[in-house]
Amino acid sequence: MAIPMSISERLNSADNVALTAPHLHPGVKKVLLGTYTVPPLAEHETYCCDRGCGECEKTLLEEHRATITSRAGIVQERHFSYMEVSACCYARLGIWNEATATGEECDYHFTAATEQ
């Protein structure tokens, strides 16, 4: 499943603040939609940042997807997903092959929460 452009565009934007969820009241129901993951590394491969930071580790980013509110505007439910991104600047991940000195974009795979 391809990643919606909105995620890709926001991950490659300079403002990653919009990706973090607002502080929520403890009573708000959180609904996990699923997780976007990258393939595991093969021999001689490392993850790299698509922004050019270089070799990096991957981390999970919680992405705010939708909020359900009452008629009074009180947040009742928040839907979100996780995405594996670079730990350095939260950009999309690429794969660098040290043996061939080539890089490639990672193909993200979405796993719905019901499949996890």
Short mmCIF file of N, CA, C and O in Angstrom, two decimals:
data_model
loop_
_atom_site.label_atom_id
_atom_site.label_comp_id
_atom_site.label_asym_id
_atom_site.label_seq_id
_atom_site.Cartn_x
_atom_site.Cartn_y
_atom_site.Cartn_z
N MET A 1 0.85 -1.18 0.00
CA MET A 1 0.00 0.00 0.00
C MET A 1 0.89 1.23 0.00
O MET A 1 1.80 1.35 0.80
N ALA A 2 0.62 2.14 -0.89
CA ALA A 2 1.43 3.36 -0.98
C ALA A 2 1.08 4.33 0.14
O ALA A 2 -0.05 4.35 0.63
N ILE A 3 2.06 5.13 0.52
CA ILE A 3 1.85 6.13 1.56
C ILE A 3 1.11 7.31 0.95
O ILE A 3 1.49 7.78 -0.12
N PRO A 4 0.04 7.80 1.58
CA PRO A 4 -0.65 8.98 1.05
C PRO A 4 0.32 10.15 0.95
O PRO A 4 1.20 10.32 1.77
N MET A 5 0.15 10.95 -0.07
CA MET A 5 1.05 12.07 -0.30
C MET A 5 1.09 13.03 0.88
O MET A 5 2.10 13.62 1.16
N SER A 6 0.01 13.18 1.59
CA SER A 6 0.02 14.11 2.71
C SER A 6 1.08 13.75 3.74
O SER A 6 1.75 14.62 4.27
N ILE A 7 1.28 12.46 4.00
CA ILE A 7 2.31 12.03 4.95
C ILE A 7 3.68 12.34 4.38
O ILE A 7 4.53 12.92 5.04
N SER A 8 3.90 11.96 3.13
CA SER A 8 5.19 12.19 2.49
C SER A 8 5.52 13.67 2.45
O SER A 8 6.63 14.08 2.77
N GLU A 9 4.58 14.49 2.06
CA GLU A 9 4.82 15.93 1.98
C GLU A 9 5.13 16.51 3.35
O GLU A 9 6.04 17.30 3.51
N ARG A 10 4.39 16.09 4.37
CA ARG A 10 4.64 16.64 5.71
C ARG A 10 5.95 16.15 6.28
O ARG A 10 6.64 16.90 6.96
N LEU A 11 6.32 14.89 6.00
CA LEU A 11 7.60 14.40 6.52
C LEU A 11 8.77 15.12 5.88
O LEU A 11 9.81 15.27 6.49
N ASN A 12 8.62 15.56 4.65
CA ASN A 12 9.71 16.24 3.97
C ASN A 12 9.63 17.75 4.13
O ASN A 12 10.43 18.48 3.58
N SER A 13 8.66 18.24 4.90
CA SER A 13 8.56 19.67 5.16
C SER A 13 9.51 20.05 6.29
O SER A 13 10.00 19.20 7.02
N ALA A 14 9.75 21.33 6.43
CA ALA A 14 10.66 21.80 7.48
C ALA A 14 9.99 21.81 8.84
O ALA A 14 10.64 21.87 9.86
N ASP A 15 8.67 21.78 8.87
CA ASP A 15 7.94 21.91 10.12
C ASP A 15 7.36 20.57 10.55
O ASP A 15 6.26 20.21 10.17
N ASN A 16 8.10 19.83 11.36
CA ASN A 16 7.62 18.54 11.84
C ASN A 16 6.75 18.67 13.08
O ASN A 16 6.23 17.69 13.57
N VAL A 17 6.57 19.87 13.58
CA VAL A 17 5.75 20.07 14.77
C VAL A 17 4.32 19.62 14.51
O VAL A 17 3.65 19.08 15.37
N ALA A 18 3.84 19.80 13.28
CA ALA A 18 2.48 19.42 12.94
C ALA A 18 2.25 17.92 13.03
O ALA A 18 1.12 17.47 13.09
N LEU A 19 3.31 17.14 13.06
CA LEU A 19 3.16 15.69 13.12
C LEU A 19 2.89 15.18 14.52
O LEU A 19 2.43 14.07 14.70
N THR A 20 3.22 15.94 15.51
CA THR A 20 3.03 15.48 16.88
C THR A 20 1.61 15.80 17.34
O THR A 20 1.05 16.83 16.99
N ALA A 21 1.06 14.92 18.09
CA ALA A 21 -0.32 15.11 18.56
C ALA A 21 -0.37 16.13 19.68
O ALA A 21 0.56 16.24 20.47
N PRO A 22 -1.46 16.88 19.77
CA PRO A 22 -1.60 17.83 20.86
C PRO A 22 -1.76 17.09 22.19
O PRO A 22 -2.12 15.92 22.22
N HIS A 23 -1.48 17.78 23.28
CA HIS A 23 -1.65 17.18 24.60
C HIS A 23 -3.13 16.87 24.80
O HIS A 23 -3.99 17.71 24.57
N LEU A 24 -3.44 15.67 25.22
CA LEU A 24 -4.83 15.25 25.36
C LEU A 24 -5.16 14.94 26.80
O LEU A 24 -4.32 14.50 27.57
N HIS A 25 -6.40 15.14 27.15
CA HIS A 25 -6.92 14.78 28.45
C HIS A 25 -6.82 13.27 28.60
O HIS A 25 -7.04 12.52 27.64
N PRO A 26 -6.49 12.76 29.78
CA PRO A 26 -6.32 11.30 29.96
C PRO A 26 -7.55 10.48 29.59
O PRO A 26 -7.44 9.31 29.26
N GLY A 27 -8.74 11.07 29.60
CA GLY A 27 -9.96 10.33 29.28
C GLY A 27 -10.24 10.18 27.80
O GLY A 27 -11.17 9.48 27.41
N VAL A 28 -9.44 10.78 26.95
CA VAL A 28 -9.67 10.72 25.51
C VAL A 28 -9.28 9.33 24.99
O VAL A 28 -8.20 8.83 25.28
N LYS A 29 -10.17 8.73 24.21
CA LYS A 29 -9.91 7.41 23.65
C LYS A 29 -8.95 7.55 22.47
O LYS A 29 -9.18 8.33 21.56
N LYS A 30 -7.84 6.78 22.50
CA LYS A 30 -6.87 6.79 21.41
C LYS A 30 -7.08 5.52 20.58
O LYS A 30 -7.13 4.43 21.12
N VAL A 31 -7.19 5.70 19.26
CA VAL A 31 -7.43 4.57 18.36
C VAL A 31 -6.26 4.47 17.39
O VAL A 31 -6.04 5.35 16.57
N LEU A 32 -5.51 3.36 17.47
CA LEU A 32 -4.39 3.12 16.56
C LEU A 32 -4.93 2.55 15.25
O LEU A 32 -5.62 1.54 15.24
N LEU A 33 -4.63 3.24 14.15
CA LEU A 33 -5.08 2.77 12.84
C LEU A 33 -4.12 1.72 12.26
O LEU A 33 -4.55 0.78 11.60
N GLY A 34 -2.82 1.91 12.50
CA GLY A 34 -1.84 0.97 11.98
C GLY A 34 -0.45 1.56 11.99
O GLY A 34 -0.22 2.65 12.53
N THR A 35 0.49 0.88 11.35
CA THR A 35 1.89 1.29 11.35
C THR A 35 2.48 1.19 9.95
O THR A 35 2.27 0.19 9.25
N TYR A 36 3.21 2.23 9.55
CA TYR A 36 3.97 2.24 8.30
C TYR A 36 5.38 1.80 8.64
O TYR A 36 6.04 2.42 9.46
N THR A 37 5.85 0.71 8.01
CA THR A 37 7.18 0.19 8.30
C THR A 37 8.02 0.09 7.03
O THR A 37 7.48 0.04 5.92
N VAL A 38 9.34 0.07 7.22
CA VAL A 38 10.28 -0.08 6.11
C VAL A 38 10.80 -1.52 6.12
O VAL A 38 10.74 -2.19 7.14
N PRO A 39 11.34 -1.99 4.99
CA PRO A 39 11.85 -3.36 4.96
C PRO A 39 13.10 -3.50 5.82
O PRO A 39 13.82 -2.53 6.04
N PRO A 40 13.38 -4.72 6.28
CA PRO A 40 14.61 -4.94 7.06
C PRO A 40 15.83 -4.78 6.14
O PRO A 40 15.73 -4.90 4.92
N LEU A 41 16.96 -4.52 6.75
CA LEU A 41 18.19 -4.31 5.99
C LEU A 41 18.81 -5.65 5.56
O LEU A 41 18.76 -6.63 6.30
N ALA A 42 19.40 -5.64 4.39
CA ALA A 42 20.15 -6.79 3.91
C ALA A 42 21.63 -6.56 4.26
O ALA A 42 22.00 -5.52 4.81
N GLU A 43 22.46 -7.51 3.90
CA GLU A 43 23.90 -7.37 4.17
C GLU A 43 24.45 -6.15 3.44
O GLU A 43 24.06 -5.86 2.30
N HIS A 44 25.31 -5.40 4.08
CA HIS A 44 25.98 -4.20 3.55
C HIS A 44 25.03 -3.02 3.38
O HIS A 44 25.33 -2.09 2.64
N GLU A 45 23.86 -3.03 4.02
CA GLU A 45 22.92 -1.91 3.92
C GLU A 45 22.78 -1.19 5.25
O GLU A 45 22.90 -1.81 6.31
N THR A 46 22.52 0.10 5.18
CA THR A 46 22.22 0.91 6.37
C THR A 46 21.07 1.85 6.03
O THR A 46 20.85 2.17 4.85
N TYR A 47 20.34 2.25 7.05
CA TYR A 47 19.30 3.25 6.84
C TYR A 47 19.94 4.61 6.75
O TYR A 47 20.94 4.90 7.43
N CYS A 48 19.38 5.48 5.91
CA CYS A 48 19.87 6.84 5.80
C CYS A 48 18.67 7.78 5.73
O CYS A 48 17.56 7.37 5.41
N CYS A 49 18.93 9.02 6.04
CA CYS A 49 17.90 10.05 6.06
C CYS A 49 17.68 10.59 4.64
O CYS A 49 18.65 10.86 3.94
N ASP A 50 16.44 10.77 4.23
CA ASP A 50 16.15 11.33 2.92
C ASP A 50 16.49 12.82 2.81
O ASP A 50 16.49 13.37 1.73
N ARG A 51 16.76 13.45 3.92
CA ARG A 51 17.13 14.88 3.90
C ARG A 51 18.63 15.09 3.78
O ARG A 51 19.09 16.21 3.76
N GLY A 52 19.39 14.02 3.78
CA GLY A 52 20.82 14.15 3.59
C GLY A 52 21.65 14.17 4.86
O GLY A 52 22.83 14.50 4.81
N CYS A 53 21.07 13.81 5.99
CA CYS A 53 21.83 13.79 7.25
C CYS A 53 22.85 12.66 7.27
O CYS A 53 23.78 12.69 8.05
N GLY A 54 22.65 11.65 6.44
CA GLY A 54 23.56 10.51 6.40
C GLY A 54 22.98 9.30 7.09
O GLY A 54 21.77 9.18 7.26
N GLU A 55 23.88 8.38 7.49
CA GLU A 55 23.46 7.15 8.13
C GLU A 55 22.71 7.47 9.43
O GLU A 55 23.09 8.36 10.18
N CYS A 56 21.63 6.74 9.68
CA CYS A 56 20.85 7.00 10.89
C CYS A 56 20.13 5.74 11.34
O CYS A 56 20.07 4.75 10.63
N GLU A 57 19.58 5.83 12.50
CA GLU A 57 18.73 4.78 13.06
C GLU A 57 17.28 5.12 12.71
O GLU A 57 16.96 6.26 12.40
N LYS A 58 16.40 4.14 12.84
CA LYS A 58 14.98 4.41 12.63
C LYS A 58 14.29 4.55 13.98
O LYS A 58 14.73 3.98 14.98
N THR A 59 13.22 5.32 13.99
CA THR A 59 12.42 5.51 15.19
C THR A 59 10.96 5.58 14.77
O THR A 59 10.65 5.79 13.59
N LEU A 60 10.05 5.41 15.72
CA LEU A 60 8.62 5.50 15.43
C LEU A 60 8.12 6.91 15.70
O LEU A 60 8.41 7.50 16.74
N LEU A 61 7.34 7.42 14.77
CA LEU A 61 6.72 8.73 14.90
C LEU A 61 5.22 8.52 14.99
O LEU A 61 4.64 7.78 14.19
N GLU A 62 4.59 9.12 15.98
CA GLU A 62 3.14 9.03 16.11
C GLU A 62 2.53 10.16 15.30
O GLU A 62 2.84 11.33 15.52
N GLU A 63 1.69 9.81 14.35
CA GLU A 63 1.09 10.82 13.48
C GLU A 63 -0.39 10.98 13.79
O GLU A 63 -1.15 10.01 13.74
N HIS A 64 -0.78 12.18 14.07
CA HIS A 64 -2.18 12.53 14.34
C HIS A 64 -2.96 12.42 13.03
O HIS A 64 -2.59 13.03 12.03
N ARG A 65 -4.03 11.65 13.00
CA ARG A 65 -4.79 11.45 11.76
C ARG A 65 -6.18 12.09 11.81
O ARG A 65 -6.61 12.66 10.83
N ALA A 66 -6.90 11.95 12.90
CA ALA A 66 -8.26 12.49 12.98
C ALA A 66 -8.67 12.65 14.44
O ALA A 66 -8.20 11.92 15.31
N THR A 67 -9.55 13.60 14.69
CA THR A 67 -10.08 13.83 16.03
C THR A 67 -11.61 13.84 15.95
O THR A 67 -12.18 14.47 15.07
N ILE A 68 -12.25 13.16 16.87
CA ILE A 68 -13.70 13.17 16.97
C ILE A 68 -14.07 13.97 18.20
O ILE A 68 -13.59 13.70 19.30
N THR A 69 -14.92 14.97 18.01
CA THR A 69 -15.32 15.84 19.13
C THR A 69 -16.83 15.78 19.35
O THR A 69 -17.60 15.40 18.46
N SER A 70 -17.24 16.19 20.54
CA SER A 70 -18.66 16.28 20.85
C SER A 70 -19.20 17.57 20.23
O SER A 70 -18.44 18.40 19.72
N ARG A 71 -20.48 17.77 20.31
CA ARG A 71 -21.09 19.01 19.79
C ARG A 71 -20.55 20.24 20.51
O ARG A 71 -20.49 21.31 19.96
N ALA A 72 -20.11 20.04 21.76
CA ALA A 72 -19.58 21.15 22.55
C ALA A 72 -18.10 21.40 22.22
O ALA A 72 -17.48 22.28 22.79
N GLY A 73 -17.52 20.60 21.30
CA GLY A 73 -16.14 20.78 20.91
C GLY A 73 -15.13 20.07 21.81
O GLY A 73 -13.93 20.34 21.74
N ILE A 74 -15.60 19.16 22.64
CA ILE A 74 -14.71 18.42 23.54
C ILE A 74 -14.18 17.19 22.80
O ILE A 74 -14.96 16.41 22.23
N VAL A 75 -12.88 17.01 22.79
CA VAL A 75 -12.27 15.87 22.11
C VAL A 75 -12.65 14.59 22.83
O VAL A 75 -12.42 14.45 24.03
N GLN A 76 -13.23 13.66 22.08
CA GLN A 76 -13.65 12.38 22.65
C GLN A 76 -12.78 11.23 22.19
O GLN A 76 -12.58 10.26 22.91
N GLU A 77 -12.28 11.32 20.97
CA GLU A 77 -11.52 10.21 20.39
C GLU A 77 -10.48 10.77 19.44
O GLU A 77 -10.73 11.74 18.72
N ARG A 78 -9.28 10.16 19.46
CA ARG A 78 -8.21 10.59 18.55
C ARG A 78 -7.68 9.38 17.81
O ARG A 78 -7.30 8.38 18.42
N HIS A 79 -7.66 9.45 16.49
CA HIS A 79 -7.14 8.37 15.66
C HIS A 79 -5.73 8.74 15.23
O HIS A 79 -5.45 9.88 14.86
N PHE A 80 -4.82 7.75 15.26
CA PHE A 80 -3.43 8.02 14.92
C PHE A 80 -2.79 6.79 14.29
O PHE A 80 -3.34 5.69 14.33
N SER A 81 -1.63 7.00 13.68
CA SER A 81 -0.84 5.89 13.14
C SER A 81 0.61 6.10 13.53
O SER A 81 0.99 7.19 13.96
N TYR A 82 1.40 5.05 13.42
CA TYR A 82 2.84 5.14 13.65
C TYR A 82 3.54 5.01 12.31
O TYR A 82 3.05 4.32 11.41
N MET A 83 4.70 5.63 12.20
CA MET A 83 5.50 5.53 10.99
C MET A 83 6.97 5.47 11.36
O MET A 83 7.42 6.24 12.21
N GLU A 84 7.71 4.55 10.75
CA GLU A 84 9.14 4.48 10.97
C GLU A 84 9.81 5.59 10.16
O GLU A 84 9.59 5.70 8.94
N VAL A 85 10.58 6.42 10.85
CA VAL A 85 11.25 7.56 10.23
C VAL A 85 12.68 7.63 10.75
O VAL A 85 13.07 6.89 11.65
N SER A 86 13.47 8.56 10.22
CA SER A 86 14.85 8.72 10.68
C SER A 86 14.86 9.33 12.07
O SER A 86 14.08 10.22 12.39
N ALA A 87 15.75 8.84 12.91
CA ALA A 87 15.85 9.35 14.28
C ALA A 87 16.47 10.74 14.32
O ALA A 87 16.26 11.48 15.27
N CYS A 88 17.22 11.11 13.28
CA CYS A 88 17.91 12.40 13.29
C CYS A 88 16.96 13.58 13.09
O CYS A 88 17.03 14.56 13.82
N CYS A 89 16.06 13.50 12.10
CA CYS A 89 15.19 14.66 11.83
C CYS A 89 13.77 14.25 11.45
O CYS A 89 13.02 15.06 10.93
N TYR A 90 13.40 13.02 11.71
CA TYR A 90 12.05 12.51 11.48
C TYR A 90 11.63 12.57 10.01
O TYR A 90 10.46 12.69 9.70
N ALA A 91 12.58 12.44 9.09
CA ALA A 91 12.28 12.40 7.66
C ALA A 91 12.08 10.95 7.23
O ALA A 91 12.37 10.01 7.98
N ARG A 92 11.63 10.77 6.01
CA ARG A 92 11.50 9.42 5.45
C ARG A 92 12.86 8.75 5.43
O ARG A 92 13.89 9.40 5.33
N LEU A 93 12.85 7.44 5.46
CA LEU A 93 14.08 6.65 5.44
C LEU A 93 14.42 6.22 4.02
O LEU A 93 13.54 5.96 3.20
N GLY A 94 15.70 6.14 3.76
CA GLY A 94 16.23 5.55 2.54
C GLY A 94 17.18 4.43 2.95
O GLY A 94 17.48 4.26 4.13
N ILE A 95 17.64 3.66 1.97
CA ILE A 95 18.59 2.58 2.25
C ILE A 95 19.85 2.83 1.43
O ILE A 95 19.79 3.07 0.23
N TRP A 96 20.99 2.81 2.12
CA TRP A 96 22.29 2.97 1.47
C TRP A 96 22.98 1.61 1.44
O TRP A 96 23.10 0.94 2.46
N ASN A 97 23.40 1.20 0.24
CA ASN A 97 24.12 -0.05 0.07
C ASN A 97 25.61 0.26 0.02
O ASN A 97 26.08 0.88 -0.93
N GLU A 98 26.33 -0.15 1.05
CA GLU A 98 27.76 0.15 1.15
C GLU A 98 28.57 -0.60 0.10
O GLU A 98 29.60 -0.11 -0.36
N ALA A 99 28.13 -1.78 -0.30
CA ALA A 99 28.87 -2.58 -1.27
C ALA A 99 28.85 -1.97 -2.67
O ALA A 99 29.84 -2.00 -3.39
N THR A 100 27.72 -1.39 -3.06
CA THR A 100 27.59 -0.81 -4.40
C THR A 100 27.65 0.71 -4.39
O THR A 100 27.61 1.33 -5.45
N ALA A 101 27.69 1.32 -3.21
CA ALA A 101 27.69 2.78 -3.06
C ALA A 101 26.49 3.42 -3.76
O ALA A 101 26.62 4.43 -4.46
N THR A 102 25.32 2.82 -3.56
CA THR A 102 24.09 3.36 -4.13
C THR A 102 23.03 3.49 -3.05
O THR A 102 23.03 2.75 -2.06
N GLY A 103 22.14 4.42 -3.26
CA GLY A 103 21.04 4.62 -2.33
C GLY A 103 19.72 4.44 -3.03
O GLY A 103 19.62 4.56 -4.26
N GLU A 104 18.70 4.12 -2.26
CA GLU A 104 17.36 3.96 -2.82
C GLU A 104 16.33 4.36 -1.78
O GLU A 104 16.60 4.33 -0.58
N GLU A 105 15.16 4.73 -2.26
CA GLU A 105 14.07 5.06 -1.36
C GLU A 105 13.52 3.79 -0.75
O GLU A 105 13.52 2.74 -1.39
N CYS A 106 13.04 3.88 0.47
CA CYS A 106 12.39 2.74 1.11
C CYS A 106 10.94 2.65 0.65
O CYS A 106 10.26 3.67 0.54
N ASP A 107 10.49 1.45 0.39
CA ASP A 107 9.08 1.22 0.11
C ASP A 107 8.41 0.95 1.45
O ASP A 107 8.74 -0.03 2.12
N TYR A 108 7.51 1.82 1.85
CA TYR A 108 6.80 1.66 3.12
C TYR A 108 5.65 0.69 2.96
O TYR A 108 4.99 0.64 1.93
N HIS A 109 5.41 -0.08 4.01
CA HIS A 109 4.32 -1.04 4.05
C HIS A 109 3.41 -0.66 5.22
O HIS A 109 3.88 -0.46 6.34
N PHE A 110 2.10 -0.60 4.98
CA PHE A 110 1.15 -0.27 6.03
C PHE A 110 0.53 -1.55 6.56
O PHE A 110 0.03 -2.39 5.80
N THR A 111 0.60 -1.72 7.87
CA THR A 111 -0.04 -2.84 8.54
C THR A 111 -1.14 -2.27 9.43
O THR A 111 -0.85 -1.50 10.36
N ALA A 112 -2.37 -2.62 9.13
CA ALA A 112 -3.51 -2.12 9.92
C ALA A 112 -3.43 -2.66 11.34
O ALA A 112 -2.91 -3.76 11.57
N ALA A 113 -3.93 -1.90 12.29
CA ALA A 113 -3.88 -2.29 13.70
C ALA A 113 -4.60 -3.62 13.92
O ALA A 113 -4.19 -4.40 14.79
N THR A 114 -5.60 -3.92 13.15
CA THR A 114 -6.32 -5.18 13.30
C THR A 114 -5.48 -6.38 12.87
O THR A 114 -5.72 -7.49 13.27
N GLU A 115 -4.41 -6.13 12.06
CA GLU A 115 -3.52 -7.19 11.60
C GLU A 115 -2.32 -7.38 12.53
O GLU A 115 -1.59 -8.35 12.41
N GLN A 116 -2.09 -6.44 13.44
CA GLN A 116 -0.90 -6.45 14.29
C GLN A 116 -1.05 -7.37 15.46
O GLN A 116 -2.05 -7.64 15.98
#
